Amino acid sequence: MPRKNAKILDGLDVNLRFLKEIGVEDLNRSVEGKAVKPGTPKPAPHTPQGGGDGTPKPAGSSELDELHTTILACRLCGLAEGRTRAVPGEGNPRAELMFVGEGPGRDEDEQGRPFVGRAGQLLTKIIAAMGYGREQVFIANIVKCRPPDNRVPLRGETAACTPYLLRQIELIGPKVIVALGKTATEFFLPDAVGSMTSIRGRFYDWKGIRIMPTFHPSYLIRNEGNKGPKKMVWDDMKLVMTLLTGP
Ligand code: URA
C-alpha cells in the first residue's frame, strides 16, 4: 500500500478509536441523518451579530486582527512578565461556534497558539468528531498569557484580561460558546452552583448567546480511565451540533 494511504488509514483509525471511546455509536449517521465522515465540514450559514448595526462584517476581520495585535503587546497584568508569547486565540473570525478554555499552557506559550498541547490535541479531535475543522470555529481562553506553573488565573488577572475576550465575542458573534472547565464556566455563569456534572448538559443564555459548559479536555486526560466524563462531553457536543444544524 502506498505510504500516503497507510498514513491516512492510520489517522482514520485513531479518530475512530477516539469516537468509540467517547461513546459515538452512530458513526454512519450525522445529526442530519446523512452519512458523514468524522471531520467533514458542515455548511454553516451564519450571520455574525458583531457589526452592531446589523450589517454583516467582511470576511476576515481587521478589527479582530488589531485586537490581537494589542493583546500580543499587552502588559496589563503580571502574567506578561512570565510569558514567552501572548495567545490571543485563533480560528474563523465569523465562527458560529467558539470554545473558551482557561489559559495557555507551556506549549501554547511557546507557540503563541491556543490548545496545541495534549489537551489541545484532544480538543481538536472533539471538534473533528463534531464535523468541524479548527479553522471553522474560534478557540480562545479566559486569560491570554500563561499563568506560572499552569495555576488557575487570579481574580485580578481575569479582570484585566477578559475585556479582550468580551471584544472577541462581540466581533465574532458566535451562536454558541462551549465553556471548557471551571474557570470559563465561572466567567460566563457566575451564578451556577454545583459540580460540573450537575451544571453541564444544558444551554444557558448569556447576552443572547447559548453557553454550553462542559469538562475541560485536561480533566478528561487526568481521568483517562473514567469513560463517564468523556461520554458527558460528547453528549454536550451532540446538543451543540443539534442546535447548530437542527435535529
Ligand atoms: N488549556 C487551556 O485552558 N487553554 C489552552 O490554550 C491550553 C490548555
mmCIF file of C-alpha atoms and ligand atoms in Angstrom:
data_model
loop_
_atom_site.group_PDB
_atom_site.id
_atom_site.type_symbol
_atom_site.label_atom_id
_atom_site.label_comp_id
_atom_site.label_asym_id
_atom_site.label_seq_id
_atom_site.Cartn_x
_atom_site.Cartn_y
_atom_site.Cartn_z
ATOM 1 C CA MET A 1 0.000 0.000 0.000
ATOM 2 C CA PRO A 2 1.409 3.459 -0.845
ATOM 3 C CA ARG A 3 2.817 5.185 2.244
ATOM 4 C CA LYS A 4 0.403 8.137 1.892
ATOM 5 C CA ASN A 5 -2.664 5.844 2.001
ATOM 6 C CA ALA A 6 -1.292 3.985 5.020
ATOM 7 C CA LYS A 7 -0.887 7.331 6.804
ATOM 8 C CA ILE A 8 -4.478 8.352 6.010
ATOM 9 C CA LEU A 9 -5.767 4.980 7.264
ATOM 10 C CA ASP A 10 -3.726 5.322 10.461
ATOM 11 C CA GLY A 11 -5.265 8.748 11.050
ATOM 12 C CA LEU A 12 -8.762 7.392 10.464
ATOM 13 C CA ASP A 13 -8.115 4.528 12.843
ATOM 14 C CA VAL A 14 -7.027 6.934 15.607
ATOM 15 C CA ASN A 15 -10.163 9.030 15.002
ATOM 16 C CA LEU A 16 -12.469 6.022 15.016
ATOM 17 C CA ARG A 17 -10.963 4.643 18.221
ATOM 18 C CA PHE A 18 -11.390 8.028 19.893
ATOM 19 C CA LEU A 19 -15.006 8.369 18.751
ATOM 20 C CA LYS A 20 -15.814 4.885 20.023
ATOM 21 C CA GLU A 21 -14.149 5.676 23.333
ATOM 22 C CA ILE A 22 -16.263 8.772 23.852
ATOM 23 C CA GLY A 23 -19.442 6.885 23.092
ATOM 24 C CA VAL A 24 -20.139 7.704 19.442
ATOM 25 C CA GLU A 25 -22.069 4.674 18.251
ATOM 26 C CA ASP A 26 -23.913 6.017 15.229
ATOM 27 C CA LEU A 27 -20.925 6.748 13.046
ATOM 28 C CA ASN A 28 -22.796 6.195 9.793
ATOM 29 C CA ARG A 29 -25.263 8.951 10.629
ATOM 30 C CA SER A 30 -24.666 12.638 11.109
ATOM 31 C CA VAL A 31 -27.016 14.757 13.206
ATOM 32 C CA GLU A 32 -28.913 15.400 9.981
ATOM 33 C CA GLY A 33 -29.223 11.676 9.380
ATOM 34 C CA LYS A 34 -26.876 11.760 6.394
ATOM 35 C CA ALA A 35 -23.726 9.710 6.096
ATOM 36 C CA VAL A 36 -20.804 11.785 7.309
ATOM 37 C CA LYS A 37 -17.139 11.145 7.859
ATOM 38 C CA PRO A 38 -15.600 12.489 11.064
ATOM 39 C CA GLY A 39 -14.004 15.788 10.164
ATOM 40 C CA THR A 40 -16.367 16.533 7.272
ATOM 41 C CA PRO A 41 -17.031 20.279 7.401
ATOM 42 C CA LYS A 42 -20.651 21.267 7.881
ATOM 43 C CA PRO A 43 -22.103 24.050 5.821
ATOM 44 C CA ALA A 44 -22.773 26.693 8.399
ATOM 45 C CA PRO A 45 -24.982 29.564 7.354
ATOM 46 C CA HIS A 46 -24.318 32.220 9.923
ATOM 47 C CA THR A 47 -24.717 35.933 10.213
ATOM 48 C CA PRO A 48 -22.451 37.320 12.906
ATOM 49 C CA GLN A 49 -24.004 39.811 15.265
ATOM 50 C CA GLY A 50 -20.816 41.718 15.962
ATOM 51 C CA GLY A 51 -21.308 44.514 13.417
ATOM 52 C CA GLY A 52 -23.682 46.205 15.837
ATOM 53 C CA ASP A 53 -25.673 47.918 13.063
ATOM 54 C CA GLY A 54 -26.927 44.601 11.653
ATOM 55 C CA THR A 55 -24.693 44.666 8.562
ATOM 56 C CA PRO A 56 -22.605 41.535 8.023
ATOM 57 C CA LYS A 57 -18.897 42.019 8.620
ATOM 58 C CA PRO A 58 -16.471 41.414 5.756
ATOM 59 C CA ALA A 59 -14.750 38.020 5.671
ATOM 60 C CA GLY A 60 -11.749 38.146 7.977
ATOM 61 C CA SER A 61 -11.871 40.924 10.458
ATOM 62 C CA SER A 62 -9.316 43.668 10.566
ATOM 63 C CA GLU A 63 -10.729 44.779 13.915
ATOM 64 C CA LEU A 64 -10.078 41.319 15.295
ATOM 65 C CA ASP A 65 -6.549 41.434 13.858
ATOM 66 C CA GLU A 66 -5.999 44.824 15.506
ATOM 67 C CA LEU A 67 -7.303 43.489 18.810
ATOM 68 C CA HIS A 68 -4.912 40.556 18.580
ATOM 69 C CA THR A 69 -2.010 42.920 17.911
ATOM 70 C CA THR A 70 -2.969 44.790 21.095
ATOM 71 C CA ILE A 71 -3.140 41.524 23.064
ATOM 72 C CA LEU A 72 0.313 40.472 21.828
ATOM 73 C CA ALA A 73 1.784 43.662 23.332
ATOM 74 C CA CYS A 74 -0.388 43.715 26.484
ATOM 75 C CA ARG A 75 1.226 44.412 29.862
ATOM 76 C CA LEU A 76 -1.927 44.976 31.899
ATOM 77 C CA CYS A 77 -1.157 42.294 34.490
ATOM 78 C CA GLY A 78 1.741 40.373 35.987
ATOM 79 C CA LEU A 79 1.298 37.416 33.635
ATOM 80 C CA ALA A 80 3.054 39.485 30.963
ATOM 81 C CA GLU A 81 6.304 39.127 32.958
ATOM 82 C CA GLY A 82 6.496 35.355 32.642
ATOM 83 C CA ARG A 83 5.147 34.773 29.189
ATOM 84 C CA THR A 84 7.046 33.812 26.056
ATOM 85 C CA ARG A 85 4.122 34.875 23.851
ATOM 86 C CA ALA A 86 0.612 36.021 24.489
ATOM 87 C CA VAL A 87 -2.005 33.717 22.953
ATOM 88 C CA PRO A 88 -4.910 35.786 21.608
ATOM 89 C CA GLY A 89 -6.829 32.842 20.127
ATOM 90 C CA GLU A 90 -7.432 31.683 16.592
ATOM 91 C CA GLY A 91 -9.982 30.471 14.106
ATOM 92 C CA ASN A 92 -12.787 31.732 11.950
ATOM 93 C CA PRO A 93 -13.473 35.442 12.641
ATOM 94 C CA ARG A 94 -17.137 34.708 11.798
ATOM 95 C CA ALA A 95 -17.405 31.415 13.691
ATOM 96 C CA GLU A 96 -20.814 30.305 14.906
ATOM 97 C CA LEU A 97 -19.110 28.112 17.480
ATOM 98 C CA MET A 98 -16.484 29.235 19.991
ATOM 99 C CA PHE A 99 -14.538 27.230 22.549
ATOM 100 C CA VAL A 100 -13.197 29.075 25.576
ATOM 101 C CA GLY A 101 -10.619 27.484 27.874
ATOM 102 C CA GLU A 102 -8.771 28.773 30.920
ATOM 103 C CA GLY A 103 -5.381 29.992 29.763
ATOM 104 C CA PRO A 104 -2.333 28.955 27.745
ATOM 105 C CA GLY A 105 -0.110 26.142 28.991
ATOM 106 C CA ARG A 106 3.546 25.622 28.175
ATOM 107 C CA ASP A 107 3.069 24.525 24.547
ATOM 108 C CA GLU A 108 0.646 27.358 23.856
ATOM 109 C CA ASP A 109 3.017 29.880 25.463
ATOM 110 C CA GLU A 110 5.855 28.635 23.248
ATOM 111 C CA GLN A 111 3.854 28.579 20.018
ATOM 112 C CA GLY A 112 1.522 31.537 20.608
ATOM 113 C CA ARG A 113 -1.473 29.358 19.656
ATOM 114 C CA PRO A 114 -4.334 28.109 21.845
ATOM 115 C CA PHE A 115 -4.904 24.451 22.657
ATOM 116 C CA VAL A 116 -1.936 22.924 20.842
ATOM 117 C CA GLY A 117 -0.592 20.734 23.689
ATOM 118 C CA ARG A 118 -2.024 17.426 24.877
ATOM 119 C CA ALA A 119 -5.356 18.912 25.945
ATOM 120 C CA GLY A 120 -5.423 20.784 22.650
ATOM 121 C CA GLN A 121 -4.952 17.617 20.650
ATOM 122 C CA LEU A 122 -7.926 16.113 22.446
ATOM 123 C CA LEU A 123 -9.996 19.262 21.834
ATOM 124 C CA THR A 124 -9.033 19.129 18.142
ATOM 125 C CA LYS A 125 -10.338 15.532 17.985
ATOM 126 C CA ILE A 126 -13.582 16.535 19.670
ATOM 127 C CA ILE A 127 -14.014 19.381 17.173
ATOM 128 C CA ALA A 128 -13.292 16.969 14.296
ATOM 129 C CA ALA A 129 -15.772 14.447 15.700
ATOM 130 C CA MET A 130 -18.375 17.231 15.608
ATOM 131 C CA GLY A 131 -17.692 17.630 11.904
ATOM 132 C CA TYR A 132 -15.684 20.853 12.099
ATOM 133 C CA GLY A 133 -12.099 21.803 11.462
ATOM 134 C CA ARG A 134 -10.288 24.054 13.940
ATOM 135 C CA GLU A 135 -10.254 26.784 11.309
ATOM 136 C CA GLN A 136 -14.079 26.780 11.201
ATOM 137 C CA VAL A 137 -14.555 27.501 14.896
ATOM 138 C CA PHE A 138 -12.856 30.060 17.150
ATOM 139 C CA ILE A 139 -10.696 28.922 20.069
ATOM 140 C CA ALA A 140 -9.814 31.339 22.860
ATOM 141 C CA ASN A 141 -9.049 31.492 26.561
ATOM 142 C CA ILE A 142 -10.096 33.467 29.617
ATOM 143 C CA VAL A 143 -6.535 34.763 30.070
ATOM 144 C CA LYS A 144 -4.218 35.241 27.136
ATOM 145 C CA CYS A 145 -0.893 34.671 28.908
ATOM 146 C CA ARG A 146 0.328 31.552 30.679
ATOM 147 C CA PRO A 147 -0.089 31.564 34.457
ATOM 148 C CA PRO A 148 3.080 30.307 36.214
ATOM 149 C CA ASP A 149 3.055 26.512 36.684
ATOM 150 C CA ASN A 150 -0.331 26.467 34.971
ATOM 151 C CA ARG A 151 -2.073 27.702 38.103
ATOM 152 C CA VAL A 152 -5.645 28.967 37.921
ATOM 153 C CA PRO A 153 -5.668 32.660 36.888
ATOM 154 C CA LEU A 154 -6.077 35.091 39.797
ATOM 155 C CA ARG A 155 -9.168 37.274 40.019
ATOM 156 C CA GLY A 156 -7.200 40.414 39.070
ATOM 157 C CA GLU A 157 -5.635 38.678 36.056
ATOM 158 C CA THR A 158 -9.045 37.560 34.830
ATOM 159 C CA ALA A 159 -10.459 41.040 35.402
ATOM 160 C CA ALA A 160 -7.609 42.644 33.441
ATOM 161 C CA CYS A 161 -7.793 40.185 30.552
ATOM 162 C CA THR A 162 -11.453 39.354 29.958
ATOM 163 C CA PRO A 163 -12.326 42.655 28.250
ATOM 164 C CA TYR A 164 -10.268 41.194 25.372
ATOM 165 C CA LEU A 165 -12.435 38.062 25.341
ATOM 166 C CA LEU A 166 -15.608 40.129 25.503
ATOM 167 C CA ARG A 167 -14.479 42.147 22.492
ATOM 168 C CA GLN A 168 -13.558 38.967 20.607
ATOM 169 C CA ILE A 169 -17.040 37.589 21.252
ATOM 170 C CA GLU A 170 -18.603 40.874 20.177
ATOM 171 C CA LEU A 171 -16.643 40.918 16.898
ATOM 172 C CA ILE A 172 -17.088 37.222 16.076
ATOM 173 C CA GLY A 173 -20.739 36.970 17.124
ATOM 174 C CA PRO A 174 -20.947 33.222 17.799
ATOM 175 C CA LYS A 175 -24.258 31.438 18.316
ATOM 176 C CA VAL A 176 -22.794 29.016 20.831
ATOM 177 C CA ILE A 177 -19.867 29.172 23.231
ATOM 178 C CA VAL A 178 -18.553 25.971 24.793
ATOM 179 C CA ALA A 179 -17.088 26.887 28.183
ATOM 180 C CA LEU A 180 -14.328 24.380 28.845
ATOM 181 C CA GLY A 181 -13.879 23.715 32.547
ATOM 182 C CA LYS A 182 -14.458 25.573 35.753
ATOM 183 C CA THR A 183 -12.674 28.868 35.059
ATOM 184 C CA ALA A 184 -14.528 29.523 31.798
ATOM 185 C CA THR A 185 -17.816 28.327 33.266
ATOM 186 C CA GLU A 186 -17.457 30.650 36.281
ATOM 187 C CA PHE A 187 -16.795 33.574 33.964
ATOM 188 C CA PHE A 188 -19.930 33.071 31.862
ATOM 189 C CA LEU A 189 -22.162 31.637 34.577
ATOM 190 C CA PRO A 190 -21.098 33.168 37.906
ATOM 191 C CA ASP A 191 -24.403 32.156 39.494
ATOM 192 C CA ALA A 192 -24.255 28.493 38.514
ATOM 193 C CA VAL A 193 -23.696 26.424 41.621
ATOM 194 C CA GLY A 194 -22.689 22.792 41.939
ATOM 195 C CA SER A 195 -20.242 20.449 40.293
ATOM 196 C CA MET A 196 -19.558 20.422 36.552
ATOM 197 C CA THR A 197 -21.514 17.173 36.391
ATOM 198 C CA SER A 198 -24.621 18.958 37.609
ATOM 199 C CA ILE A 199 -24.118 22.243 35.696
ATOM 200 C CA ARG A 200 -23.328 20.741 32.261
ATOM 201 C CA GLY A 201 -25.785 19.058 29.929
ATOM 202 C CA ARG A 202 -27.909 22.088 29.064
ATOM 203 C CA PHE A 203 -27.609 25.505 27.455
ATOM 204 C CA TYR A 204 -27.583 28.758 29.408
ATOM 205 C CA ASP A 205 -28.389 32.130 27.936
ATOM 206 C CA TRP A 206 -25.641 34.762 28.154
ATOM 207 C CA LYS A 207 -26.225 38.063 26.344
ATOM 208 C CA GLY A 208 -28.302 36.197 23.732
ATOM 209 C CA ILE A 209 -25.587 33.582 23.132
ATOM 210 C CA ARG A 210 -26.024 29.942 24.127
ATOM 211 C CA ILE A 211 -23.398 28.770 26.599
ATOM 212 C CA MET A 212 -22.664 25.065 26.970
ATOM 213 C CA PRO A 213 -20.475 24.365 29.994
ATOM 214 C CA THR A 214 -18.571 21.100 29.900
ATOM 215 C CA PHE A 215 -15.470 19.365 31.247
ATOM 216 C CA HIS A 216 -12.069 20.735 30.240
ATOM 217 C CA PRO A 217 -10.069 18.361 27.989
ATOM 218 C CA SER A 218 -7.286 18.347 30.638
ATOM 219 C CA TYR A 219 -9.809 16.895 33.087
ATOM 220 C CA LEU A 220 -10.600 14.125 30.594
ATOM 221 C CA ILE A 221 -6.885 13.400 30.283
ATOM 222 C CA ARG A 222 -6.405 13.361 34.067
ATOM 223 C CA ASN A 223 -9.313 10.902 34.335
ATOM 224 C CA GLU A 224 -8.373 8.837 31.333
ATOM 225 C CA GLY A 225 -9.641 5.559 32.795
ATOM 226 C CA ASN A 226 -13.089 7.003 33.501
ATOM 227 C CA LYS A 227 -15.389 6.962 30.492
ATOM 228 C CA GLY A 228 -18.147 8.931 32.258
ATOM 229 C CA PRO A 229 -16.826 12.479 31.715
ATOM 230 C CA LYS A 230 -15.880 11.720 28.074
ATOM 231 C CA LYS A 231 -19.370 10.446 27.408
ATOM 232 C CA MET A 232 -20.817 13.568 29.084
ATOM 233 C CA VAL A 233 -18.653 15.849 26.932
ATOM 234 C CA TRP A 234 -19.802 14.034 23.819
ATOM 235 C CA ASP A 235 -23.449 14.273 24.925
ATOM 236 C CA ASP A 236 -22.918 18.022 25.408
ATOM 237 C CA MET A 237 -21.319 18.348 21.969
ATOM 238 C CA LYS A 238 -24.254 16.493 20.409
ATOM 239 C CA LEU A 239 -26.591 19.107 21.890
ATOM 240 C CA VAL A 240 -24.379 21.806 20.379
ATOM 241 C CA MET A 241 -24.400 20.086 16.979
ATOM 242 C CA THR A 242 -28.181 19.736 17.074
ATOM 243 C CA LEU A 243 -28.584 23.406 17.976
ATOM 244 C CA LEU A 244 -26.326 24.487 15.112
ATOM 245 C CA THR A 245 -27.552 22.148 12.397
ATOM 246 C CA GLY A 246 -31.066 21.192 13.514
ATOM 247 C CA PRO A 247 -32.406 17.827 14.754
HETATM 248 N N1 URA B 1 -5.678 24.750 28.427
HETATM 249 C C1 URA B 1 -6.417 25.850 28.233
HETATM 250 O O1 URA B 1 -7.325 26.150 29.005
HETATM 251 N N2 URA B 1 -6.127 26.596 27.187
HETATM 252 C C2 URA B 1 -5.181 26.308 26.315
HETATM 253 O O2 URA B 1 -4.996 27.056 25.357
HETATM 254 C C3 URA B 1 -4.443 25.137 26.521
HETATM 255 C C4 URA B 1 -4.694 24.372 27.587
#
